[in-house]
Amino acid sequence: MQQVEIRVKGSLEEHWSEWFQGFELSPSKDGETIMVGEVKDQADLYGLIAKLRDLGLTLVAVNILD
């Protein structure tokens, strides 16, 4: 498992956490949402990114955390 941080433009409310595999969702001061959680592999990460795309959200950054 790897911990990742995903940043998207716009605001996602905490109730979306379950749909995003339990990722913690936090608003940032600059109008972005920061998502932090674990993925089991690259395919899992791409699945999350596809969900963001399906919601029409703009992906700002994906960071692998140590």
GROMACS .gro file of N, CA and C in nm:
model
  198
    1MET      N    1   0.084  -0.118   0.000
    1MET     CA    2   0.000   0.000   0.000
    1MET      C    3   0.089   0.124   0.000
    2GLN      N    4   0.047   0.222  -0.078
    2GLN     CA    5   0.117   0.350  -0.079
    2GLN      C    6   0.020   0.460  -0.042
    3GLN      N    7   0.069   0.555   0.037
    3GLN     CA    8  -0.014   0.670   0.072
    3GLN      C    9   0.006   0.777  -0.034
    4VAL      N   10  -0.105   0.834  -0.080
    4VAL     CA   11  -0.099   0.938  -0.183
    4VAL      C   12  -0.178   1.060  -0.139
    5GLU      N   13  -0.138   1.174  -0.196
    5GLU     CA   14  -0.211   1.299  -0.180
    5GLU      C   15  -0.254   1.343  -0.319
    6ILE      N   16  -0.383   1.369  -0.335
    6ILE     CA   17  -0.438   1.414  -0.462
    6ILE      C   18  -0.500   1.550  -0.438
    7ARG      N   19  -0.469   1.645  -0.525
    7ARG     CA   20  -0.529   1.779  -0.515
    7ARG      C   21  -0.615   1.804  -0.638
    8VAL      N   22  -0.736   1.853  -0.614
    8VAL     CA   23  -0.827   1.888  -0.723
    8VAL      C   24  -0.880   2.029  -0.701
    9LYS      N   25  -0.914   2.096  -0.812
    9LYS     CA   26  -0.977   2.227  -0.802
    9LYS      C   27  -1.120   2.208  -0.756
   10GLY      N   28  -1.165   2.300  -0.675
   10GLY     CA   29  -1.302   2.296  -0.627
   10GLY      C   30  -1.314   2.229  -0.492
   11SER      N   31  -1.436   2.224  -0.446
   11SER     CA   32  -1.463   2.175  -0.312
   11SER      C   33  -1.542   2.045  -0.316
   12LEU      N   34  -1.493   1.944  -0.248
   12LEU     CA   35  -1.565   1.817  -0.230
   12LEU      C   36  -1.598   1.806  -0.082
   13GLU      N   37  -1.722   1.778  -0.052
   13GLU     CA   38  -1.763   1.762   0.087
   13GLU      C   39  -1.720   1.624   0.138
   14GLU      N   40  -1.711   1.613   0.268
   14GLU     CA   41  -1.660   1.491   0.333
   14GLU      C   42  -1.742   1.367   0.299
   15HIS      N   43  -1.872   1.383   0.266
   15HIS     CA   44  -1.953   1.264   0.236
   15HIS      C   45  -1.905   1.190   0.111
   16TRP      N   46  -1.822   1.252   0.029
   16TRP     CA   47  -1.764   1.186  -0.089
   16TRP      C   48  -1.653   1.088  -0.049
   17SER      N   49  -1.606   1.095   0.073
   17SER     CA   50  -1.494   1.011   0.119
   17SER      C   51  -1.519   0.862   0.093
   18GLU      N   52  -1.638   0.815   0.121
   18GLU     CA   53  -1.669   0.672   0.102
   18GLU      C   54  -1.655   0.633  -0.045
   19TRP      N   55  -1.700   0.719  -0.136
   19TRP     CA   56  -1.693   0.690  -0.279
   19TRP      C   57  -1.549   0.687  -0.326
   20PHE      N   58  -1.463   0.763  -0.258
   20PHE     CA   59  -1.320   0.766  -0.291
   20PHE      C   60  -1.240   0.676  -0.197
   21GLN      N   61  -1.289   0.558  -0.172
   21GLN     CA   62  -1.219   0.453  -0.098
   21GLN      C   63  -1.173   0.496   0.040
   22GLY      N   64  -1.250   0.580   0.106
   22GLY     CA   65  -1.217   0.621   0.242
   22GLY      C   66  -1.110   0.727   0.251
   23PHE      N   67  -1.075   0.790   0.140
   23PHE     CA   68  -0.977   0.898   0.144
   23PHE      C   69  -1.028   1.011   0.233
   24GLU      N   70  -0.936   1.074   0.305
   24GLU     CA   71  -0.969   1.190   0.387
   24GLU      C   72  -0.973   1.312   0.295
   25LEU      N   73  -1.081   1.388   0.300
   25LEU     CA   74  -1.098   1.506   0.215
   25LEU      C   75  -1.089   1.631   0.300
   26SER      N   76  -1.003   1.724   0.260
   26SER     CA   77  -0.985   1.849   0.334
   26SER      C   78  -0.982   1.965   0.237
   27PRO      N   79  -1.058   2.072   0.267
   27PRO     CA   80  -1.050   2.190   0.181
   27PRO      C   81  -0.920   2.266   0.209
   28SER      N   82  -0.866   2.329   0.106
   28SER     CA   83  -0.749   2.415   0.125
   28SER      C   84  -0.792   2.560   0.111
   29LYS      N   85  -0.708   2.651   0.153
   29LYS     CA   86  -0.740   2.793   0.149
   29LYS      C   87  -0.747   2.849   0.008
   30ASP      N   88  -0.688   2.778  -0.087
   30ASP     CA   89  -0.684   2.829  -0.225
   30ASP      C   90  -0.794   2.770  -0.314
   31GLY      N   91  -0.900   2.715  -0.253
   31GLY     CA   92  -1.013   2.666  -0.329
   31GLY      C   93  -0.996   2.526  -0.386
   32GLU      N   94  -0.901   2.452  -0.335
   32GLU     CA   95  -0.879   2.314  -0.378
   32GLU      C   96  -0.923   2.218  -0.268
   33THR      N   97  -0.939   2.094  -0.307
   33THR     CA   98  -0.964   1.987  -0.209
   33THR      C   99  -0.841   1.897  -0.208
   34ILE      N  100  -0.793   1.865  -0.089
   34ILE     CA  101  -0.680   1.776  -0.071
   34ILE      C  102  -0.734   1.642  -0.025
   35MET      N  103  -0.700   1.538  -0.099
   35MET     CA  104  -0.744   1.402  -0.069
   35MET      C  105  -0.621   1.321  -0.028
   36VAL      N  106  -0.627   1.256   0.086
   36VAL     CA  107  -0.515   1.174   0.133
   36VAL      C  108  -0.568   1.036   0.171
   37GLY      N  109  -0.499   0.935   0.122
   37GLY     CA  110  -0.538   0.798   0.152
   37GLY      C  111  -0.441   0.699   0.092
   38GLU      N  112  -0.478   0.572   0.098
   38GLU     CA  113  -0.389   0.466   0.049
   38GLU      C  114  -0.447   0.399  -0.076
   39VAL      N  115  -0.355   0.364  -0.166
   39VAL     CA  116  -0.389   0.285  -0.284
   39VAL      C  117  -0.304   0.159  -0.279
   40LYS      N  118  -0.359   0.049  -0.333
   40LYS     CA  119  -0.283  -0.076  -0.328
   40LYS      C  120  -0.186  -0.090  -0.443
   41ASP      N  121  -0.218  -0.025  -0.557
   41ASP     CA  122  -0.128  -0.033  -0.672
   41ASP      C  123  -0.163   0.080  -0.771
   42GLN      N  124  -0.092   0.082  -0.882
   42GLN     CA  125  -0.110   0.188  -0.980
   42GLN      C  126  -0.250   0.183  -1.042
   43ALA      N  127  -0.303   0.064  -1.064
   43ALA     CA  128  -0.438   0.050  -1.120
   43ALA      C  129  -0.542   0.112  -1.027
   44ASP      N  130  -0.524   0.094  -0.898
   44ASP     CA  131  -0.613   0.152  -0.797
   44ASP      C  132  -0.609   0.305  -0.805
   45LEU      N  133  -0.489   0.360  -0.819
   45LEU     CA  134  -0.473   0.504  -0.832
   45LEU      C  135  -0.542   0.556  -0.958
   46TYR      N  136  -0.523   0.487  -1.069
   46TYR     CA  137  -0.588   0.528  -1.194
   46TYR      C  138  -0.740   0.522  -1.183
   47GLY      N  139  -0.791   0.427  -1.106
   47GLY     CA  140  -0.935   0.419  -1.083
   47GLY      C  141  -0.988   0.541  -1.011
   48LEU      N  142  -0.912   0.588  -0.910
   48LEU     CA  143  -0.951   0.710  -0.839
   48LEU      C  144  -0.948   0.831  -0.932
   49ILE      N  145  -0.845   0.839  -1.014
   49ILE     CA  146  -0.833   0.951  -1.107
   49ILE      C  147  -0.949   0.949  -1.207
   50ALA      N  148  -0.991   0.830  -1.249
   50ALA     CA  149  -1.106   0.818  -1.340
   50ALA      C  150  -1.234   0.869  -1.273
   51LYS      N  151  -1.250   0.842  -1.144
   51LYS     CA  152  -1.367   0.893  -1.073
   51LYS      C  153  -1.367   1.045  -1.070
   52LEU      N  154  -1.250   1.104  -1.049
   52LEU     CA  155  -1.239   1.250  -1.051
   52LEU      C  156  -1.279   1.304  -1.188
   53ARG      N  157  -1.231   1.238  -1.292
   53ARG     CA  158  -1.266   1.278  -1.428
   53ARG      C  159  -1.416   1.269  -1.450
   54ASP      N  160  -1.478   1.161  -1.404
   54ASP     CA  161  -1.620   1.141  -1.422
   54ASP      C  162  -1.704   1.249  -1.353
   55LEU      N  163  -1.650   1.306  -1.245
   55LEU     CA  164  -1.718   1.415  -1.176
   55LEU      C  165  -1.689   1.551  -1.240
   56GLY      N  166  -1.600   1.553  -1.338
   56GLY     CA  167  -1.566   1.677  -1.406
   56GLY      C  168  -1.472   1.766  -1.327
   57LEU      N  169  -1.398   1.706  -1.232
   57LEU     CA  170  -1.305   1.784  -1.150
   57LEU      C  171  -1.171   1.798  -1.220
   58THR      N  172  -1.104   1.908  -1.195
   58THR     CA  173  -0.973   1.934  -1.253
   58THR      C  174  -0.866   1.883  -1.158
   59LEU      N  175  -0.783   1.793  -1.206
   59LEU     CA  176  -0.672   1.737  -1.129
   59LEU      C  177  -0.559   1.839  -1.124
   60VAL      N  178  -0.513   1.871  -1.004
   60VAL     CA  179  -0.404   1.967  -0.988
   60VAL      C  180  -0.272   1.895  -0.965
   61ALA      N  181  -0.271   1.794  -0.877
   61ALA     CA  182  -0.146   1.725  -0.844
   61ALA      C  183  -0.175   1.589  -0.784
   62VAL      N  184  -0.080   1.497  -0.806
   62VAL     CA  185  -0.080   1.366  -0.740
   62VAL      C  186   0.058   1.348  -0.682
   63ASN      N  187   0.066   1.325  -0.551
   63ASN     CA  188   0.195   1.307  -0.484
   63ASN      C  189   0.195   1.177  -0.407
   64ILE      N  190   0.303   1.101  -0.421
   64ILE     CA  191   0.323   0.980  -0.342
   64ILE      C  192   0.391   1.023  -0.212
   65LEU      N  193   0.331   0.989  -0.099
   65LEU     CA  194   0.387   1.026   0.031
   65LEU      C  195   0.467   0.911   0.087
   66ASP      N  196   0.575   0.942   0.154
   66ASP     CA  197   0.658   0.838   0.215
   66ASP      C  198   0.616   0.807   0.355
   0.00000   0.00000   0.00000
